[in-house]
Amino acid sequence: WQIGAELNVPIGFRQAHAGVRNAQLSLARERALLEEMERQIIHDASNAKAELSRTYQLVQTTYNRRASALQQYNVLNNEAVRESQPRIDFNILLDSERRLADSELDYHRALVAYAVSLKNVYLEMGSLMNYCNVQFADSDLQGSPSSDLQPAPQNKRQPAMN
């Protein structure tokens, strides 16, 4: 008994296999880049939200500090207090004025920091222009180009020859 087989395979399959493998590697690389970009976007968005929360707490704290300084200044600057204590220490009054001015400054700085962090949240979400109510003039509400920007049809009429 004898058994035999003959296999005739062209060499070109190696090149096709290498092309498929190259495409698979390219796809894997693009997927890894996409995952890294998604991770970075989530990280940036969560940082922006945390910063917004932090600055909101800062605004509340500085507002309370400002209210307390204003109350202290009003108590020390009250006419009834001045009449009841003819010898008031003006250093205390000046210190309360300084605290009031510092607390006003810190409060407005905190408001600016809050506004910036709110802008950053909308920037990371990709809706900053919507938040600011800004629209492109070259697009309608659906985002497609408006008809005003379409090129005018060419006038193919020949000038009249006399």
PDB file of C-alpha atoms in Angstrom:
ATOM      1  CA  TRP A   1       0.000   0.000   0.000  1.00  0.00           C
ATOM      2  CA  GLN A   2       1.092   3.507  -0.693  1.00  0.00           C
ATOM      3  CA  ILE A   3      -0.483   6.805   0.096  1.00  0.00           C
ATOM      4  CA  GLY A   4       0.746  10.150  -1.079  1.00  0.00           C
ATOM      5  CA  ALA A   5      -0.339  13.778  -1.136  1.00  0.00           C
ATOM      6  CA  GLU A   6       0.912  16.726  -2.991  1.00  0.00           C
ATOM      7  CA  LEU A   7       0.371  20.282  -1.722  1.00  0.00           C
ATOM      8  CA  ASN A   8       0.735  23.200  -4.035  1.00  0.00           C
ATOM      9  CA  VAL A   9       0.495  26.493  -2.054  1.00  0.00           C
ATOM     10  CA  PRO A  10       1.473  29.762  -3.641  1.00  0.00           C
ATOM     11  CA  ILE A  11       3.986  31.928  -1.767  1.00  0.00           C
ATOM     12  CA  GLY A  12       1.725  34.961  -2.044  1.00  0.00           C
ATOM     13  CA  PHE A  13      -0.235  33.959   1.069  1.00  0.00           C
ATOM     14  CA  ARG A  14       2.620  35.151   3.260  1.00  0.00           C
ATOM     15  CA  GLN A  15       2.293  38.681   1.933  1.00  0.00           C
ATOM     16  CA  ALA A  16      -1.486  38.680   2.391  1.00  0.00           C
ATOM     17  CA  HIS A  17      -1.108  37.268   5.897  1.00  0.00           C
ATOM     18  CA  ALA A  18       1.438  39.974   6.724  1.00  0.00           C
ATOM     19  CA  GLY A  19      -1.001  42.643   5.493  1.00  0.00           C
ATOM     20  CA  VAL A  20      -3.798  41.247   7.668  1.00  0.00           C
ATOM     21  CA  ARG A  21      -1.480  41.098  10.676  1.00  0.00           C
ATOM     22  CA  ASN A  22      -0.338  44.673  10.044  1.00  0.00           C
ATOM     23  CA  ALA A  23      -3.969  45.827   9.890  1.00  0.00           C
ATOM     24  CA  GLN A  24      -4.733  43.993  13.151  1.00  0.00           C
ATOM     25  CA  LEU A  25      -1.759  45.644  14.867  1.00  0.00           C
ATOM     26  CA  SER A  26      -2.811  49.037  13.549  1.00  0.00           C
ATOM     27  CA  LEU A  27      -6.350  48.466  14.846  1.00  0.00           C
ATOM     28  CA  ALA A  28      -5.030  47.425  18.265  1.00  0.00           C
ATOM     29  CA  ARG A  29      -2.858  50.558  18.410  1.00  0.00           C
ATOM     30  CA  GLU A  30      -5.816  52.797  17.520  1.00  0.00           C
ATOM     31  CA  ARG A  31      -7.989  51.099  20.160  1.00  0.00           C
ATOM     32  CA  ALA A  32      -5.295  51.669  22.792  1.00  0.00           C
ATOM     33  CA  LEU A  33      -5.092  55.343  21.800  1.00  0.00           C
ATOM     34  CA  LEU A  34      -8.876  55.644  22.020  1.00  0.00           C
ATOM     35  CA  GLU A  35      -8.928  54.082  25.494  1.00  0.00           C
ATOM     36  CA  GLU A  36      -6.157  56.434  26.643  1.00  0.00           C
ATOM     37  CA  MET A  37      -8.043  59.449  25.263  1.00  0.00           C
ATOM     38  CA  GLU A  38     -11.246  58.337  27.003  1.00  0.00           C
ATOM     39  CA  ARG A  39      -9.361  57.883  30.269  1.00  0.00           C
ATOM     40  CA  GLN A  40      -7.791  61.335  29.935  1.00  0.00           C
ATOM     41  CA  ILE A  41     -11.161  62.969  29.198  1.00  0.00           C
ATOM     42  CA  ILE A  42     -12.772  61.309  32.225  1.00  0.00           C
ATOM     43  CA  HIS A  43      -9.824  62.364  34.381  1.00  0.00           C
ATOM     44  CA  ASP A  44      -9.967  65.980  33.193  1.00  0.00           C
ATOM     45  CA  ALA A  45     -13.739  66.178  33.625  1.00  0.00           C
ATOM     46  CA  SER A  46     -13.620  64.764  37.152  1.00  0.00           C
ATOM     47  CA  ASN A  47     -10.823  67.187  38.061  1.00  0.00           C
ATOM     48  CA  ALA A  48     -12.880  70.096  36.746  1.00  0.00           C
ATOM     49  CA  LYS A  49     -15.928  68.996  38.762  1.00  0.00           C
ATOM     50  CA  ALA A  50     -13.816  68.600  41.919  1.00  0.00           C
ATOM     51  CA  GLU A  51     -12.330  72.059  41.400  1.00  0.00           C
ATOM     52  CA  LEU A  52     -15.839  73.493  40.968  1.00  0.00           C
ATOM     53  CA  SER A  53     -16.922  71.920  44.250  1.00  0.00           C
ATOM     54  CA  ARG A  54     -13.804  73.196  46.015  1.00  0.00           C
ATOM     55  CA  THR A  55     -14.244  76.753  44.773  1.00  0.00           C
ATOM     56  CA  TYR A  56     -17.941  76.716  45.713  1.00  0.00           C
ATOM     57  CA  GLN A  57     -16.972  75.814  49.276  1.00  0.00           C
ATOM     58  CA  LEU A  58     -14.360  78.566  49.182  1.00  0.00           C
ATOM     59  CA  VAL A  59     -16.976  81.117  48.080  1.00  0.00           C
ATOM     60  CA  GLN A  60     -19.253  80.084  50.942  1.00  0.00           C
ATOM     61  CA  THR A  61     -16.426  80.294  53.477  1.00  0.00           C
ATOM     62  CA  THR A  62     -15.191  83.683  52.305  1.00  0.00           C
ATOM     63  CA  TYR A  63     -18.771  85.019  52.212  1.00  0.00           C
ATOM     64  CA  ASN A  64     -19.271  83.987  55.843  1.00  0.00           C
ATOM     65  CA  ARG A  65     -15.915  85.495  56.778  1.00  0.00           C
ATOM     66  CA  ARG A  66     -16.914  88.726  55.030  1.00  0.00           C
ATOM     67  CA  ALA A  67     -20.265  88.829  56.832  1.00  0.00           C
ATOM     68  CA  SER A  68     -18.546  88.301  60.161  1.00  0.00           C
ATOM     69  CA  ALA A  69     -16.006  91.048  59.491  1.00  0.00           C
ATOM     70  CA  LEU A  70     -18.781  93.421  58.425  1.00  0.00           C
ATOM     71  CA  GLN A  71     -20.734  92.644  61.571  1.00  0.00           C
ATOM     72  CA  GLN A  72     -17.664  93.281  63.739  1.00  0.00           C
ATOM     73  CA  TYR A  73     -16.970  96.566  61.955  1.00  0.00           C
ATOM     74  CA  ASN A  74     -20.592  97.694  62.328  1.00  0.00           C
ATOM     75  CA  VAL A  75     -20.558  96.902  66.057  1.00  0.00           C
ATOM     76  CA  LEU A  76     -17.336  98.827  66.650  1.00  0.00           C
ATOM     77  CA  ASN A  77     -18.401 101.732  64.446  1.00  0.00           C
ATOM     78  CA  ASN A  78     -21.846 102.053  66.023  1.00  0.00           C
ATOM     79  CA  GLU A  79     -22.615 105.417  67.647  1.00  0.00           C
ATOM     80  CA  ALA A  80     -24.219 103.766  70.697  1.00  0.00           C
ATOM     81  CA  VAL A  81     -21.024 101.816  71.384  1.00  0.00           C
ATOM     82  CA  ARG A  82     -18.945 104.979  71.034  1.00  0.00           C
ATOM     83  CA  GLU A  83     -21.147 106.874  73.484  1.00  0.00           C
ATOM     84  CA  SER A  84     -21.128 104.076  76.039  1.00  0.00           C
ATOM     85  CA  GLN A  85     -17.331 103.738  75.872  1.00  0.00           C
ATOM     86  CA  PRO A  86     -15.771 107.148  75.340  1.00  0.00           C
ATOM     87  CA  ARG A  87     -12.262 105.725  75.197  1.00  0.00           C
ATOM     88  CA  ILE A  88     -12.417 103.170  72.390  1.00  0.00           C
ATOM     89  CA  ASP A  89      -9.174 101.703  71.153  1.00  0.00           C
ATOM     90  CA  PHE A  90      -8.868 102.858  67.560  1.00  0.00           C
ATOM     91  CA  ASN A  91      -6.395 100.077  66.816  1.00  0.00           C
ATOM     92  CA  ILE A  92      -9.236  97.603  67.235  1.00  0.00           C
ATOM     93  CA  LEU A  93     -11.428  99.682  64.919  1.00  0.00           C
ATOM     94  CA  LEU A  94      -8.629  99.920  62.332  1.00  0.00           C
ATOM     95  CA  ASP A  95      -8.012  96.182  62.628  1.00  0.00           C
ATOM     96  CA  SER A  96     -11.693  95.486  61.960  1.00  0.00           C
ATOM     97  CA  GLU A  97     -11.561  97.752  58.890  1.00  0.00           C
ATOM     98  CA  ARG A  98      -8.491  95.885  57.640  1.00  0.00           C
ATOM     99  CA  ARG A  99     -10.213  92.534  58.207  1.00  0.00           C
ATOM    100  CA  LEU A 100     -13.261  93.770  56.346  1.00  0.00           C
ATOM    101  CA  ALA A 101     -11.171  94.949  53.394  1.00  0.00           C
ATOM    102  CA  ASP A 102      -9.207  91.665  53.319  1.00  0.00           C
ATOM    103  CA  SER A 103     -12.379  89.597  53.511  1.00  0.00           C
ATOM    104  CA  GLU A 104     -13.953  91.605  50.664  1.00  0.00           C
ATOM    105  CA  LEU A 105     -10.858  91.018  48.552  1.00  0.00           C
ATOM    106  CA  ASP A 106     -10.780  87.297  49.351  1.00  0.00           C
ATOM    107  CA  TYR A 107     -14.495  86.971  48.606  1.00  0.00           C
ATOM    108  CA  HIS A 108     -14.165  88.518  45.173  1.00  0.00           C
ATOM    109  CA  ARG A 109     -11.089  86.410  44.419  1.00  0.00           C
ATOM    110  CA  ALA A 110     -13.094  83.318  45.358  1.00  0.00           C
ATOM    111  CA  LEU A 111     -15.915  84.428  43.048  1.00  0.00           C
ATOM    112  CA  VAL A 112     -13.423  84.764  40.193  1.00  0.00           C
ATOM    113  CA  ALA A 113     -11.956  81.334  40.957  1.00  0.00           C
ATOM    114  CA  TYR A 114     -15.467  79.862  40.959  1.00  0.00           C
ATOM    115  CA  ALA A 115     -16.269  81.469  37.604  1.00  0.00           C
ATOM    116  CA  VAL A 116     -13.053  80.089  36.120  1.00  0.00           C
ATOM    117  CA  SER A 117     -13.730  76.600  37.457  1.00  0.00           C
ATOM    118  CA  LEU A 118     -17.289  76.739  36.104  1.00  0.00           C
ATOM    119  CA  LYS A 119     -15.879  77.712  32.715  1.00  0.00           C
ATOM    120  CA  ASN A 120     -13.471  74.774  32.913  1.00  0.00           C
ATOM    121  CA  VAL A 121     -16.321  72.348  33.623  1.00  0.00           C
ATOM    122  CA  TYR A 122     -18.204  73.513  30.541  1.00  0.00           C
ATOM    123  CA  LEU A 123     -14.981  73.445  28.540  1.00  0.00           C
ATOM    124  CA  GLU A 124     -14.301  69.830  29.510  1.00  0.00           C
ATOM    125  CA  MET A 125     -17.898  68.866  28.740  1.00  0.00           C
ATOM    126  CA  GLY A 126     -17.591  70.482  25.329  1.00  0.00           C
ATOM    127  CA  SER A 127     -20.544  72.790  25.869  1.00  0.00           C
ATOM    128  CA  LEU A 128     -18.810  76.077  26.623  1.00  0.00           C
ATOM    129  CA  MET A 129     -20.159  77.806  23.540  1.00  0.00           C
ATOM    130  CA  ASN A 130     -23.710  76.669  24.307  1.00  0.00           C
ATOM    131  CA  TYR A 131     -23.326  77.892  27.890  1.00  0.00           C
ATOM    132  CA  CYS A 132     -22.163  81.281  26.623  1.00  0.00           C
ATOM    133  CA  ASN A 133     -24.976  81.260  24.033  1.00  0.00           C
ATOM    134  CA  VAL A 134     -22.531  81.526  21.137  1.00  0.00           C
ATOM    135  CA  GLN A 135     -23.500  80.158  17.745  1.00  0.00           C
ATOM    136  CA  PHE A 136     -21.626  80.094  14.494  1.00  0.00           C
ATOM    137  CA  ALA A 137     -22.910  82.457  11.851  1.00  0.00           C
ATOM    138  CA  ASP A 138     -22.193  79.985   9.060  1.00  0.00           C
ATOM    139  CA  SER A 139     -24.462  77.253  10.403  1.00  0.00           C
ATOM    140  CA  ASP A 140     -28.103  76.910  11.239  1.00  0.00           C
ATOM    141  CA  LEU A 141     -29.427  75.251  14.388  1.00  0.00           C
ATOM    142  CA  GLN A 142     -28.803  71.719  13.084  1.00  0.00           C
ATOM    143  CA  GLY A 143     -25.167  72.502  12.335  1.00  0.00           C
ATOM    144  CA  SER A 144     -25.356  72.182   8.575  1.00  0.00           C
ATOM    145  CA  PRO A 145     -24.053  75.001   6.398  1.00  0.00           C
ATOM    146  CA  SER A 146     -26.577  77.692   5.724  1.00  0.00           C
ATOM    147  CA  SER A 147     -27.859  78.422   2.277  1.00  0.00           C
ATOM    148  CA  ASP A 148     -26.246  81.874   2.345  1.00  0.00           C
ATOM    149  CA  LEU A 149     -22.816  80.319   2.030  1.00  0.00           C
ATOM    150  CA  GLN A 150     -23.660  78.191  -0.985  1.00  0.00           C
ATOM    151  CA  PRO A 151     -21.788  79.385  -4.043  1.00  0.00           C
ATOM    152  CA  ALA A 152     -23.907  81.387  -6.396  1.00  0.00           C
ATOM    153  CA  PRO A 153     -24.683  79.651  -9.697  1.00  0.00           C
ATOM    154  CA  GLN A 154     -22.434  80.824 -12.446  1.00  0.00           C
ATOM    155  CA  ASN A 155     -24.066  82.967 -15.077  1.00  0.00           C
ATOM    156  CA  LYS A 156     -23.227  81.196 -18.333  1.00  0.00           C
ATOM    157  CA  ARG A 157     -24.772  83.819 -20.515  1.00  0.00           C
ATOM    158  CA  GLN A 158     -22.338  85.309 -22.983  1.00  0.00           C
ATOM    159  CA  PRO A 159     -22.115  89.073 -23.182  1.00  0.00           C
ATOM    160  CA  ALA A 160     -23.955  90.528 -26.129  1.00  0.00           C
ATOM    161  CA  MET A 161     -21.732  91.357 -29.099  1.00  0.00           C
ATOM    162  CA  ASN A 162     -22.677  94.353 -31.188  1.00  0.00           C
TER     163      ASN A 162
END
